[in-house]
Amino acid sequence: MSFASRLQNATTDITPGGGDYETVRRVIEMLTLDYRDQPALETIAARLGQSPTQLQKTFTRWAGLSPKAFLQAVTLDHAKRLLGQDGLPLLETALELGLSGPGRLHDLFVSHEAMSPGEWKAKGAGLTIRHAFHSSPFGEALVMITDRGLAGLGFCDPGEENACYADMASRWPLAHFVEDRAATGIYVKRIFDPSNWQAEQPLRVVLIGSDFQVRVWQSLLQIPLGRAVTYSDIAQKIGQPTASRAVGAAVGRNPISFVVPCHRALGKSGALTGYHWGLTRKRAMLGWEAGCVG
DNA sequence: GGAATCATGTGAT
DNA sequence: ATCACATGATTCC
């Protein structure tokens, strides 16, 4: 199966109520809980009240990945491999690949611009932000856009929408918020539907944050698919080698999850260390991407 | 392998 | 000023 058709399949559950991610989420949680005694596929399926065949089908639809391959993709070993082939060059290989040209997420090219420092300090005053929730391969996705491009993308599980919205909206407290499902829907199609990739201009993204944060987010955009970097790598890259912890904080404040691939930032040990929208979702994104590079 | 401890930069209060 | 962090290295078990 080709990359594109895999993702085509992966996005069939974008339709409302499509619940593949719910299954994936529960599998990851089981694995994380019982990581000591690696549960067999049969055990996991049984606990979900499903047959291994059903589980197989779900994973193939979701990421073009067998459950077994997915299980492997969420281990510490795999994470270490993402950081650098056998620990050789990480900063150089991973970041250099992305250094030229615009950032990209999979095959979707992303052009980014930063708001001026003044606009950031204004906390969104005078800015109109249109927003809505949509189903996505990683749960419910809250999309926020300005007339200059995508400004926010957050995720949550069904039922948590209010908290998710409050979280996102508080980042630009003085902005004017308008629900606009049609407008955000266009972006959702662009982001999660590969058939809309590279057809038009790059996806426009607008980074609203402090100078330091924007520099961190821009370096995230340079991490290629199937690679990962450490927080200290990014610190090096932006010329502040001792600021790895500050980098972590800035990564955590990334307002455009997934499109700005903050899930590709890991701890030096390969540990996932954290994710604003839940470690389970970070694992899911990395596992899903493993299916893309196969 | 952890757990405790320290140095560390940024952003919010 | 002070505090909370999606860190990392070191030093103990």
Short mmCIF file of C-alpha atoms (C1' of nucleotides) in Angstrom, two decimals:
data_model
loop_
_atom_site.label_atom_id
_atom_site.label_comp_id
_atom_site.label_asym_id
_atom_site.label_seq_id
_atom_site.Cartn_x
_atom_site.Cartn_y
_atom_site.Cartn_z
CA MET A 1 0.00 0.00 0.00
CA SER A 2 1.35 3.42 -0.92
CA PHE A 3 1.98 6.19 1.55
CA ALA A 4 -0.84 8.29 0.21
CA SER A 5 -3.41 5.55 0.09
CA ARG A 6 -2.49 4.52 3.61
CA LEU A 7 -3.17 7.99 4.81
CA GLN A 8 -6.27 8.05 2.69
CA ASN A 9 -7.43 5.10 4.72
CA ALA A 10 -6.22 6.71 7.86
CA THR A 11 -8.52 9.62 7.34
CA THR A 12 -11.69 7.73 6.64
CA ASP A 13 -12.65 8.13 10.28
CA ILE A 14 -12.72 11.89 10.01
CA THR A 15 -16.42 11.54 9.55
CA PRO A 16 -18.30 12.35 12.74
CA GLY A 17 -18.46 9.42 15.09
CA GLY A 18 -15.62 7.55 13.45
CA GLY A 19 -13.93 6.02 16.46
CA ASP A 20 -10.72 4.38 15.36
CA TYR A 21 -8.70 6.65 17.60
CA GLU A 22 -10.70 5.55 20.61
CA THR A 23 -9.50 1.98 20.06
CA VAL A 24 -5.94 3.10 19.46
CA ARG A 25 -6.04 5.21 22.59
CA ARG A 26 -7.14 2.31 24.73
CA VAL A 27 -4.47 0.03 23.30
CA ILE A 28 -1.77 2.56 24.09
CA GLU A 29 -3.07 3.05 27.60
CA MET A 30 -3.01 -0.68 28.24
CA LEU A 31 0.52 -0.94 26.98
CA THR A 32 1.67 1.97 29.07
CA LEU A 33 0.01 0.65 32.18
CA ASP A 34 1.39 -2.87 31.84
CA TYR A 35 4.65 -2.15 30.12
CA ARG A 36 6.37 -4.61 32.44
CA ASP A 37 4.58 -7.71 31.20
CA GLN A 38 4.21 -7.00 27.50
CA PRO A 39 0.63 -8.13 26.94
CA ALA A 40 0.10 -10.24 23.84
CA LEU A 41 -2.09 -9.04 21.04
CA GLU A 42 -4.71 -11.65 21.96
CA THR A 43 -4.82 -10.36 25.51
CA ILE A 44 -5.29 -6.80 24.41
CA ALA A 45 -7.98 -7.69 21.92
CA ALA A 46 -9.79 -9.75 24.53
CA ARG A 47 -9.75 -6.92 27.03
CA LEU A 48 -11.26 -4.65 24.39
CA GLY A 49 -13.91 -7.24 23.67
CA GLN A 50 -12.64 -7.54 20.12
CA SER A 51 -11.09 -10.27 18.04
CA PRO A 52 -7.48 -9.88 16.93
CA THR A 53 -8.80 -9.71 13.38
CA GLN A 54 -10.97 -6.71 14.18
CA LEU A 55 -8.03 -5.02 15.85
CA GLN A 56 -5.89 -5.72 12.82
CA LYS A 57 -8.48 -4.07 10.62
CA THR A 58 -8.75 -1.00 12.79
CA PHE A 59 -5.02 -0.40 12.81
CA THR A 60 -4.69 -0.91 9.09
CA ARG A 61 -7.46 1.57 8.47
CA TRP A 62 -5.99 4.04 10.93
CA ALA A 63 -2.31 4.05 9.97
CA GLY A 64 -1.60 1.26 7.52
CA LEU A 65 0.09 -0.55 10.36
CA SER A 66 -0.42 -3.96 11.91
CA PRO A 67 -1.08 -3.92 15.64
CA LYS A 68 2.20 -5.73 16.14
CA ALA A 69 4.14 -3.12 14.19
CA PHE A 70 2.37 -0.39 16.10
CA LEU A 71 3.26 -1.98 19.42
CA GLN A 72 6.88 -1.93 18.37
CA ALA A 73 6.67 1.64 17.23
CA VAL A 74 5.75 2.93 20.65
CA THR A 75 8.68 1.39 22.53
CA LEU A 76 11.64 3.25 23.94
CA ASP A 77 13.89 1.47 21.49
CA HIS A 78 12.02 2.88 18.56
CA ALA A 79 12.10 6.37 20.03
CA LYS A 80 15.87 6.13 20.38
CA ARG A 81 16.12 5.08 16.78
CA LEU A 82 14.19 8.17 15.73
CA LEU A 83 16.73 10.32 17.49
CA GLY A 84 19.65 9.19 15.41
CA GLN A 85 20.61 6.07 13.53
CA ASP A 86 22.62 4.20 16.17
CA GLY A 87 23.26 7.37 18.11
CA LEU A 88 25.51 8.82 15.43
CA PRO A 89 24.58 12.29 14.20
CA LEU A 90 21.26 13.64 15.37
CA LEU A 91 21.28 17.37 15.11
CA GLU A 92 23.08 17.30 11.80
CA THR A 93 21.06 14.69 9.95
CA ALA A 94 17.63 15.41 11.31
CA LEU A 95 17.71 19.15 11.20
CA GLU A 96 19.79 19.62 8.09
CA LEU A 97 17.30 17.69 6.04
CA GLY A 98 14.67 20.21 6.91
CA LEU A 99 16.87 23.26 6.79
CA SER A 100 16.23 24.17 3.21
CA GLY A 101 12.83 25.14 2.03
CA PRO A 102 9.64 25.52 3.98
CA GLY A 103 8.75 23.32 6.88
CA ARG A 104 6.68 20.31 6.12
CA LEU A 105 4.42 17.85 7.79
CA HIS A 106 4.53 14.59 5.88
CA ASP A 107 3.91 15.63 2.31
CA LEU A 108 2.07 18.78 3.24
CA PHE A 109 4.25 21.84 2.87
CA VAL A 110 3.89 24.52 5.47
CA SER A 111 4.78 28.17 5.05
CA HIS A 112 5.16 29.94 8.35
CA GLU A 113 5.25 33.56 9.35
CA ALA A 114 5.57 35.02 12.80
CA MET A 115 3.44 37.81 14.14
CA SER A 116 5.38 40.89 15.13
CA PRO A 117 6.44 41.18 18.79
CA GLY A 118 3.90 43.95 19.16
CA GLU A 119 1.10 41.73 18.02
CA TRP A 120 2.15 39.10 20.50
CA LYS A 121 2.22 41.52 23.39
CA ALA A 122 -1.25 42.71 22.44
CA LYS A 123 -2.52 39.29 23.55
CA GLY A 124 -4.64 39.02 20.46
CA ALA A 125 -6.35 42.41 20.72
CA GLY A 126 -7.87 43.36 17.39
CA LEU A 127 -7.49 39.83 16.10
CA THR A 128 -10.44 37.81 14.90
CA ILE A 129 -10.07 34.08 15.41
CA ARG A 130 -12.49 31.66 13.81
CA HIS A 131 -12.69 28.22 15.35
CA ALA A 132 -14.52 24.87 15.51
CA PHE A 133 -14.09 21.27 16.57
CA HIS A 134 -13.67 18.49 14.01
CA SER A 135 -13.05 14.75 14.24
CA SER A 136 -9.49 13.73 13.42
CA PRO A 137 -7.27 10.65 13.51
CA PHE A 138 -6.10 11.81 16.96
CA GLY A 139 -9.40 12.56 18.59
CA GLU A 140 -11.38 15.77 18.57
CA ALA A 141 -9.41 18.60 16.99
CA LEU A 142 -9.97 22.25 17.81
CA VAL A 143 -8.94 24.43 14.87
CA MET A 144 -8.33 28.15 15.18
CA ILE A 145 -7.59 30.38 12.19
CA THR A 146 -6.94 34.02 11.41
CA ASP A 147 -7.09 35.65 8.00
CA ARG A 148 -3.33 35.14 7.85
CA GLY A 149 -3.49 31.40 8.33
CA LEU A 150 -3.75 28.60 10.84
CA ALA A 151 -3.02 29.89 14.34
CA GLY A 152 -4.07 27.06 16.62
CA LEU A 153 -4.67 23.31 16.63
CA GLY A 154 -5.51 21.48 19.83
CA PHE A 155 -6.76 17.99 20.61
CA CYS A 156 -8.93 16.32 23.20
CA ASP A 157 -11.03 13.26 23.82
CA PRO A 158 -14.80 13.45 23.38
CA GLY A 159 -16.40 15.25 26.28
CA GLU A 160 -13.37 17.43 27.06
CA GLU A 161 -14.16 20.08 24.49
CA ASN A 162 -14.85 22.85 26.96
CA ALA A 163 -11.52 22.53 28.72
CA CYS A 164 -9.75 22.31 25.39
CA TYR A 165 -11.40 25.45 24.12
CA ALA A 166 -10.64 27.34 27.33
CA ASP A 167 -7.01 26.28 27.09
CA MET A 168 -6.64 27.48 23.52
CA ALA A 169 -8.66 30.67 23.87
CA SER A 170 -6.69 31.77 26.93
CA ARG A 171 -3.54 32.02 24.83
CA TRP A 172 -4.85 35.16 23.13
CA PRO A 173 -7.23 36.46 25.78
CA LEU A 174 -8.15 39.69 24.01
CA ALA A 175 -8.92 38.17 20.62
CA HIS A 176 -12.40 38.12 19.18
CA PHE A 177 -13.59 34.52 18.84
CA VAL A 178 -16.21 33.39 16.35
CA GLU A 179 -17.31 29.84 15.72
CA ASP A 180 -17.00 29.09 11.99
CA ARG A 181 -17.13 25.44 11.15
CA ALA A 182 -17.10 25.96 7.41
CA ALA A 183 -13.95 28.07 7.45
CA THR A 184 -12.01 25.73 9.75
CA GLY A 185 -13.28 22.72 7.84
CA ILE A 186 -11.23 23.76 4.83
CA TYR A 187 -8.09 23.62 6.96
CA VAL A 188 -8.99 20.24 8.43
CA LYS A 189 -9.34 18.83 4.94
CA ARG A 190 -5.97 20.26 3.98
CA ILE A 191 -4.23 18.89 7.05
CA PHE A 192 -5.66 15.40 7.39
CA ASP A 193 -6.60 14.52 3.83
CA PRO A 194 -3.56 13.70 1.65
CA SER A 195 -5.50 14.06 -1.56
CA ASN A 196 -5.53 17.79 -0.86
CA TRP A 197 -1.79 17.96 -0.36
CA GLN A 198 0.66 19.64 -2.70
CA ALA A 199 -2.19 20.50 -4.99
CA GLU A 200 -2.35 24.11 -3.93
CA GLN A 201 -0.03 26.56 -2.22
CA PRO A 202 1.65 25.57 1.04
CA LEU A 203 -0.52 25.58 4.11
CA ARG A 204 -0.26 29.00 5.69
CA VAL A 205 0.57 29.01 9.35
CA VAL A 206 0.94 32.02 11.60
CA LEU A 207 3.06 31.73 14.74
CA ILE A 208 1.87 33.97 17.57
CA GLY A 209 4.29 33.91 20.46
CA SER A 210 7.41 35.44 21.97
CA ASP A 211 10.58 35.69 19.94
CA PHE A 212 12.10 32.75 21.78
CA GLN A 213 9.00 30.60 21.34
CA VAL A 214 8.77 31.36 17.65
CA ARG A 215 12.39 30.37 17.14
CA VAL A 216 11.75 27.07 18.88
CA TRP A 217 8.59 26.39 16.88
CA GLN A 218 10.33 27.19 13.61
CA SER A 219 13.03 24.65 14.38
CA LEU A 220 10.33 22.07 15.09
CA LEU A 221 9.04 22.62 11.57
CA GLN A 222 12.42 21.54 10.24
CA ILE A 223 12.32 18.07 11.75
CA PRO A 224 11.58 15.67 8.90
CA LEU A 225 8.99 12.93 9.04
CA GLY A 226 10.27 9.82 10.74
CA ARG A 227 12.93 11.64 12.73
CA ALA A 228 13.01 13.19 16.15
CA VAL A 229 15.30 15.55 18.03
CA THR A 230 15.97 16.16 21.70
CA TYR A 231 15.14 19.34 23.56
CA SER A 232 18.83 20.06 23.89
CA ASP A 233 19.30 19.63 20.13
CA ILE A 234 16.83 22.44 19.61
CA ALA A 235 18.58 24.54 22.24
CA GLN A 236 21.82 24.11 20.29
CA LYS A 237 20.12 24.93 17.04
CA ILE A 238 18.77 28.26 18.22
CA GLY A 239 22.11 29.23 19.70
CA GLN A 240 21.28 28.83 23.37
CA PRO A 241 22.85 25.51 24.29
CA THR A 242 22.08 25.74 27.98
CA ALA A 243 18.42 26.53 27.51
CA SER A 244 17.11 23.02 26.93
CA ARG A 245 14.65 23.32 29.73
CA ALA A 246 13.35 26.61 28.45
CA VAL A 247 13.02 24.91 25.08
CA GLY A 248 10.87 22.26 26.70
CA ALA A 249 8.61 24.93 28.12
CA ALA A 250 8.35 26.64 24.74
CA VAL A 251 7.63 23.38 22.93
CA GLY A 252 4.90 22.75 25.44
CA ARG A 253 3.30 26.06 24.56
CA ASN A 254 3.20 25.31 20.84
CA PRO A 255 -0.30 26.38 19.81
CA ILE A 256 -0.40 24.41 16.54
CA SER A 257 0.02 20.80 17.64
CA PHE A 258 0.76 18.20 15.00
CA VAL A 259 1.22 20.71 12.16
CA VAL A 260 4.14 22.15 14.09
CA PRO A 261 5.43 18.70 15.00
CA CYS A 262 6.15 19.09 18.67
CA HIS A 263 5.55 15.36 19.06
CA ARG A 264 8.95 14.86 17.38
CA ALA A 265 10.76 16.39 20.36
CA LEU A 266 11.94 13.79 22.86
CA GLY A 267 14.12 13.63 25.94
CA LYS A 268 17.74 12.69 25.49
CA SER A 269 17.07 9.15 26.78
CA GLY A 270 14.39 8.66 24.18
CA ALA A 271 11.70 9.07 26.82
CA LEU A 272 8.67 10.99 25.62
CA THR A 273 8.71 13.15 28.76
CA GLY A 274 5.55 15.09 28.05
CA TYR A 275 2.84 16.32 25.77
CA HIS A 276 0.38 19.10 26.34
CA TRP A 277 -2.58 17.10 25.04
CA GLY A 278 -1.57 13.87 26.81
CA LEU A 279 1.31 11.45 26.35
CA THR A 280 -1.06 8.92 24.84
CA ARG A 281 -1.69 11.25 21.93
CA LYS A 282 2.05 11.84 21.44
CA ARG A 283 2.58 8.08 21.32
CA ALA A 284 -0.26 7.74 18.84
CA MET A 285 1.21 10.39 16.55
CA LEU A 286 4.64 8.78 16.59
CA GLY A 287 3.12 5.34 15.98
CA TRP A 288 1.00 6.71 13.16
CA GLU A 289 4.05 8.29 11.56
CA ALA A 290 5.92 5.01 11.87
CA GLY A 291 3.32 3.66 9.48
CA CYS A 292 4.18 6.41 7.02
CA VAL A 293 7.88 5.58 6.75
CA GLY A 294 7.33 1.86 7.20
"C1'" DG B 1 16.92 0.91 36.39
"C1'" DG B 2 15.32 4.73 39.60
"C1'" DA B 3 15.25 8.73 43.02
"C1'" DA B 4 17.27 12.94 44.71
"C1'" DT B 5 19.63 17.08 43.62
"C1'" DC B 6 21.55 20.89 41.09
"C1'" DA B 7 22.20 24.43 37.26
"C1'" DT B 8 19.54 26.46 34.01
"C1'" DG B 9 16.32 30.28 30.58
"C1'" DT B 10 11.85 31.79 29.78
"C1'" DG B 11 7.34 33.61 30.75
"C1'" DA B 12 3.57 34.68 34.02
"C1'" DT B 13 2.24 36.73 38.43
"C1'" DA C 1 11.19 38.78 43.12
"C1'" DT C 2 9.46 34.44 42.73
"C1'" DC C 3 7.72 30.37 40.72
"C1'" DA C 4 6.64 26.54 37.49
"C1'" DC C 5 8.21 24.03 33.74
"C1'" DA C 6 7.36 18.65 28.05
"C1'" DT C 7 15.65 19.18 30.56
"C1'" DG C 8 19.94 17.11 31.46
"C1'" DA C 9 23.98 15.64 34.09
"C1'" DT C 10 25.57 13.75 38.28
"C1'" DT C 11 25.49 11.09 42.18
"C1'" DC C 12 23.87 8.13 44.92
"C1'" DC C 13 21.40 3.77 45.87
#
